[in-house]
Tab-separated table of C-alpha atoms and ligand atoms in Angstrom:
chain	number	residue	atom	x	y	z
A	90	MET	CA	-84.289	28.919	-36.894
A	91	LYS	CA	-85.151	31.748	-34.510
A	92	ILE	CA	-88.476	33.571	-34.796
A	93	ASP	CA	-89.441	36.511	-32.542
A	94	VAL	CA	-92.964	37.936	-32.589
A	95	LEU	CA	-93.943	41.396	-31.454
A	96	THR	CA	-97.689	41.599	-30.622
A	97	LEU	CA	-100.210	43.271	-28.362
A	98	PHE	CA	-101.881	39.918	-27.777
A	99	PRO	CA	-99.243	37.456	-26.621
A	100	ALA	CA	-101.864	35.179	-25.045
A	101	MET	CA	-103.301	34.419	-28.487
A	102	PHE	CA	-100.099	32.505	-29.269
A	103	ALA	CA	-100.318	30.104	-26.367
A	104	GLY	CA	-102.486	27.330	-27.823
A	105	PRO	CA	-101.817	26.954	-31.566
A	106	LEU	CA	-98.014	26.825	-31.366
A	107	ASP	CA	-97.952	24.329	-28.538
A	108	GLU	CA	-99.558	21.469	-30.421
A	109	SER	CA	-98.506	18.864	-32.866
A	110	ILE	CA	-95.700	19.441	-35.330
A	111	ILE	CA	-94.801	22.977	-34.179
A	112	HIS	CA	-94.680	21.852	-30.590
A	113	ARG	CA	-92.391	18.969	-31.528
A	114	ALA	CA	-90.137	21.308	-33.569
A	115	ARG	CA	-89.788	23.662	-30.603
A	116	GLN	CA	-89.093	20.806	-28.164
A	117	ARG	CA	-86.393	19.450	-30.451
A	118	GLY	CA	-84.742	22.856	-30.764
A	119	LEU	CA	-85.400	23.189	-34.515
A	120	LEU	CA	-87.529	26.288	-33.897
A	121	ASP	CA	-86.639	28.848	-31.231
A	122	LEU	CA	-89.836	30.901	-30.943
A	123	LYS	CA	-90.301	33.818	-28.546
A	124	ILE	CA	-93.406	35.980	-28.180
A	125	HIS	CA	-92.956	39.577	-26.960
A	126	ASN	CA	-95.559	42.061	-25.736
A	127	LEU	CA	-95.167	45.413	-27.494
A	128	ARG	CA	-96.523	47.097	-24.352
A	129	ASP	CA	-93.261	46.185	-22.580
A	130	TRP	CA	-91.620	48.976	-24.627
A	131	ALA	CA	-94.214	51.667	-23.825
A	132	ARG	CA	-92.737	54.518	-21.827
A	133	ASP	CA	-95.623	55.983	-19.843
A	134	ARG	CA	-97.441	54.655	-16.801
A	135	ARG	CA	-100.477	53.676	-18.845
A	136	ARG	CA	-98.257	51.722	-21.231
A	137	THR	CA	-99.631	53.537	-24.288
A	138	VAL	CA	-98.764	52.097	-27.684
A	139	ASP	CA	-101.311	53.880	-29.917
A	140	ASP	CA	-102.319	57.377	-30.849
A	141	GLN	CA	-104.668	59.272	-33.158
A	142	PRO	CA	-103.713	59.780	-36.809
A	143	PHE	CA	-102.539	63.232	-37.895
A	144	GLY	CA	-105.122	64.784	-40.153
A	145	GLY	CA	-107.962	63.131	-38.346
A	146	GLY	CA	-110.047	60.121	-39.228
A	147	PRO	CA	-111.333	57.078	-37.353
A	148	GLY	CA	-109.265	54.625	-35.393
A	149	MET	CA	-105.847	54.606	-33.827
A	150	LEU	CA	-102.339	53.886	-35.069
A	151	LEU	CA	-99.409	52.120	-33.428
A	152	LYS	CA	-97.105	54.970	-32.476
A	153	PRO	CA	-93.472	54.802	-33.575
A	154	GLU	CA	-91.495	54.989	-30.296
A	155	PRO	CA	-92.421	51.618	-28.741
A	156	LEU	CA	-92.019	49.865	-32.081
A	157	PHE	CA	-88.628	51.453	-32.769
A	158	GLU	CA	-87.373	50.560	-29.294
A	159	ALA	CA	-88.754	47.051	-29.356
A	160	ILE	CA	-87.327	46.235	-32.774
A	161	ALA	CA	-83.944	47.737	-31.813
A	162	ALA	CA	-83.888	45.540	-28.739
A	163	LEU	CA	-84.931	42.356	-30.504
A	164	ARG	CA	-83.147	42.544	-33.837
A	165	ARG	CA	-79.765	40.958	-34.353
A	166	GLU	CA	-77.276	41.109	-37.217
A	167	LYS	CA	-79.085	38.775	-39.564
A	168	THR	CA	-82.697	39.434	-38.525
A	169	LYS	CA	-85.249	39.954	-41.234
A	170	VAL	CA	-88.011	42.259	-39.930
A	171	ILE	CA	-91.422	41.475	-41.421
A	172	LEU	CA	-94.626	43.429	-40.913
A	173	LEU	CA	-97.993	41.685	-41.222
A	174	SER	CA	-100.761	43.721	-42.789
A	175	PRO	CA	-103.280	43.640	-45.612
A	176	ALA	CA	-100.932	45.947	-47.585
A	177	GLY	CA	-98.166	43.370	-47.736
A	178	ARG	CA	-97.196	41.093	-50.629
A	179	LYS	CA	-99.381	38.029	-50.691
A	180	PHE	CA	-97.937	35.169	-48.614
A	181	SER	CA	-97.457	31.969	-50.538
A	182	GLN	CA	-95.618	28.646	-50.427
A	183	SER	CA	-92.710	30.147	-52.365
A	184	ILE	CA	-92.407	32.980	-49.811
A	185	ALA	CA	-92.568	30.353	-47.017
A	186	ARG	CA	-89.615	28.624	-48.721
A	187	GLU	CA	-87.678	31.915	-48.906
A	188	LEU	CA	-88.288	32.566	-45.192
A	189	ALA	CA	-87.339	29.015	-44.180
A	190	ALA	CA	-83.849	29.738	-45.528
A	191	GLU	CA	-83.399	32.718	-43.176
A	192	GLU	CA	-81.719	32.415	-39.756
A	193	ASP	CA	-83.723	34.931	-37.851
A	194	LEU	CA	-87.185	36.478	-38.356
A	195	LEU	CA	-88.948	39.192	-36.390
A	196	LEU	CA	-92.685	39.208	-37.123
A	197	VAL	CA	-94.324	42.512	-36.241
A	198	THR	CA	-98.107	42.263	-36.107
A	199	GLY	CA	-100.329	45.187	-36.970
A	200	HIS	CA	-103.196	46.287	-34.806
A	201	TYR	CA	-105.804	49.066	-34.880
A	202	GLU	CA	-105.642	50.876	-38.209
A	203	GLY	CA	-101.995	50.036	-38.709
A	204	PHE	CA	-98.542	51.428	-38.049
A	205	ASP	CA	-97.106	54.923	-38.289
A	206	GLU	CA	-95.594	54.964	-41.786
A	207	ARG	CA	-92.064	55.625	-40.438
A	208	VAL	CA	-92.036	52.077	-39.015
A	209	ARG	CA	-92.444	50.762	-42.552
A	210	ALA	CA	-89.902	53.077	-44.050
A	211	ALA	CA	-87.148	52.723	-41.458
A	212	LEU	CA	-87.528	49.242	-39.982
A	213	ALA	CA	-89.284	46.792	-42.248
A	214	ASP	CA	-87.371	44.469	-44.603
A	215	ASP	CA	-90.644	43.032	-45.911
A	216	GLU	CA	-94.425	43.253	-45.449
A	217	LEU	CA	-96.707	40.281	-45.895
A	218	SER	CA	-100.469	39.750	-46.133
A	219	ILE	CA	-101.968	36.304	-45.670
A	220	GLY	CA	-104.900	37.095	-47.956
A	221	ASP	CA	-107.507	39.561	-49.022
A	222	TYR	CA	-109.783	39.739	-45.980
A	223	VAL	CA	-109.725	41.856	-42.865
A	224	LEU	CA	-108.833	40.391	-39.490
A	225	THR	CA	-108.989	42.083	-36.112
A	226	ASN	CA	-105.238	41.984	-35.596
A	227	GLY	CA	-102.050	40.415	-36.942
A	228	ALA	CA	-101.658	37.555	-34.467
A	229	LEU	CA	-103.348	34.925	-36.644
A	230	PRO	CA	-101.368	35.998	-39.727
A	231	ALA	CA	-98.130	35.706	-37.744
A	232	MET	CA	-99.126	32.179	-36.654
A	233	VAL	CA	-99.962	31.217	-40.248
A	234	VAL	CA	-96.507	32.321	-41.360
A	235	ILE	CA	-94.774	30.509	-38.488
A	236	ASP	CA	-96.691	27.308	-39.206
A	237	ALA	CA	-96.013	27.327	-42.965
A	238	VAL	CA	-92.307	28.129	-42.436
A	239	THR	CA	-91.672	25.698	-39.605
A	240	ARG	CA	-92.849	22.634	-41.452
A	241	LEU	CA	-90.256	23.397	-44.134
A	242	LEU	CA	-87.299	23.457	-41.691
A	243	PRO	CA	-84.915	20.537	-42.033
A	244	GLY	CA	-85.851	17.675	-39.746
A	245	VAL	CA	-89.281	19.011	-38.754
A	246	LEU	CA	-91.388	16.598	-40.824
A	247	GLY	CA	-90.827	12.893	-40.785
A	248	ASP	CA	-89.591	11.165	-43.987
A	249	ASP	CA	-93.097	9.990	-44.840
A	250	GLU	CA	-94.607	13.446	-44.577
A	251	SER	CA	-91.908	15.264	-46.499
A	252	SER	CA	-91.105	12.784	-49.262
A	253	ARG	CA	-94.743	12.616	-50.348
A	254	ARG	CA	-94.804	16.407	-50.504
A	255	GLU	CA	-91.653	16.467	-52.632
A	256	SER	CA	-92.982	13.949	-55.163
A	257	PHE	CA	-94.825	14.723	-58.392
A	258	SER	CA	-97.667	16.355	-56.492
A	259	ALA	CA	-95.622	19.580	-56.176
A	260	GLY	CA	-97.621	22.447	-57.606
A	261	LEU	CA	-100.801	20.376	-58.015
A	262	LEU	CA	-103.775	19.807	-55.797
A	263	GLU	CA	-103.967	16.366	-54.209
A	264	GLU	CA	-105.836	13.601	-55.953
A	265	PRO	CA	-108.852	11.980	-54.267
A	266	GLN	CA	-107.717	9.602	-51.504
A	267	TYR	CA	-109.427	6.673	-49.759
A	268	THR	CA	-108.812	4.449	-46.793
A	269	ARG	CA	-110.617	1.338	-45.557
A	270	PRO	CA	-113.277	0.076	-45.947
A	271	ALA	CA	-113.137	-0.400	-49.731
A	272	GLU	CA	-116.921	-0.014	-49.765
A	273	PHE	CA	-118.668	2.302	-47.360
A	274	ARG	CA	-122.426	2.918	-47.352
A	275	GLY	CA	-122.559	1.905	-50.999
A	276	MET	CA	-119.670	4.206	-52.011
A	277	LYS	CA	-116.723	2.314	-53.466
A	278	ALA	CA	-113.059	3.262	-53.470
A	279	PRO	CA	-111.707	3.160	-57.078
A	280	ASP	CA	-110.747	-0.410	-58.040
A	281	VAL	CA	-107.349	0.701	-59.309
A	282	LEU	CA	-106.299	1.900	-55.820
A	283	VAL	CA	-107.372	-1.325	-54.199
A	284	SER	CA	-105.697	-3.379	-56.955
A	285	GLY	CA	-102.128	-3.069	-55.673
A	286	HIS	CA	-100.830	-2.415	-59.201
A	287	HIS	CA	-98.252	0.285	-58.418
A	288	ALA	CA	-97.608	1.657	-61.874
A	289	GLU	CA	-101.334	1.944	-62.579
A	290	ILE	CA	-101.896	3.606	-59.190
A	291	GLU	CA	-99.218	6.230	-59.857
A	292	LYS	CA	-100.665	6.965	-63.312
A	293	TRP	CA	-104.175	7.287	-61.885
A	294	ARG	CA	-102.995	9.619	-59.118
A	295	ARG	CA	-101.142	11.887	-61.477
A	296	GLU	CA	-104.138	12.150	-63.846
A	297	GLN	CA	-106.556	12.817	-60.992
A	298	ALA	CA	-104.262	15.481	-59.491
A	299	LYS	CA	-104.011	17.225	-62.817
A	300	ARG	CA	-107.737	17.022	-63.475
A	301	ARG	CA	-108.629	18.388	-60.063
A	302	THR	CA	-106.129	21.212	-60.460
A	303	ARG	CA	-107.463	22.060	-63.906
A	304	GLU	CA	-111.062	22.077	-62.648
A	305	ARG	CA	-110.586	23.910	-59.345
A	306	ARG	CA	-107.362	25.891	-59.582
A	307	PRO	CA	-106.367	26.436	-63.217
A	308	ASP	CA	-104.283	29.406	-62.007
A	309	LEU	CA	-101.820	26.897	-60.484
A	310	LEU	CA	-101.024	25.382	-63.870
A	311	LYS	CA	-99.822	28.671	-65.363
B	489	LIG	N1	-102.845	39.659	-43.547
B	489	LIG	N2	-104.948	42.448	-40.421
B	489	LIG	C1	-103.299	43.906	-39.381
B	489	LIG	C2	-103.935	46.135	-38.614
B	489	LIG	C3	-103.222	46.853	-39.703
B	489	LIG	C4	-103.913	47.607	-40.695
B	489	LIG	C5	-103.215	48.275	-41.665
B	489	LIG	C6	-101.220	47.404	-40.697
B	489	LIG	C7	-101.838	48.181	-41.664
B	489	LIG	C8	-103.989	40.936	-42.162
B	489	LIG	C9	-104.062	40.100	-43.302
B	489	LIG	C10	-105.099	41.643	-41.570
B	489	LIG	C11	-106.026	43.305	-39.997
B	489	LIG	C12	-103.785	42.482	-39.558
B	489	LIG	C13	-105.523	44.719	-39.812
B	489	LIG	N3	-101.906	46.773	-39.737
B	489	LIG	N4	-102.696	40.958	-41.818
B	489	LIG	N5	-104.389	44.773	-38.910
B	489	LIG	N6	-105.170	39.833	-44.011
B	489	LIG	O1	-106.202	41.572	-42.025
B	489	LIG	O2	-101.999	40.181	-42.631
């Protein structure tokens, strides 16, 4: 899969996407990720990308010309252009699955008070929010989307990692889990897990996952 990102803060992307599973996916060619600086499409000597809103009010908006030129330069036939902003539809695992089936994404991160509305109207195929809180810019939301989508691409996770995810636990929170030692500072791991009785263990895990989901996230059961 190819993912392009348009941002005013390309340096923010250096660390998080060069570690661990995402790093491995990039190295193996499963994810082709490119970060682009919106300022490269500014026309004036000061490389201006923002301007004051018509009608007055606080803050600045991303002006349309650099965004239109950048998106025209970066988009290809099958590219899905996605804006990141608090006004988007709420990002979720099912949207991550939708996006993982695409060939080509262009993530456009909001800054300042947002975009000129014509960017939305003319260029965006979708608009996503990662949750109901206010961040300083859209770089972290873009990285959240990239991370959640990349781990769903074929071949990115090892068999162990992905088969466990695909098992009964889908749609439920994880059950309590323990590793050695079986007793630690007076706290014991449940006997059933240590017992080695596989059918009992599976039954216990399923019950615990359901109970935890019912107690903490009943919305997931609906
Ligand atoms: N999920 N932010 C975007 C600027 C902005 C404001 C309005 C477009 C319209 C966020 C989130 C988020 C802060 C990124 C405001 N862009 N983005 N930025 N939550 O809080 O996606």
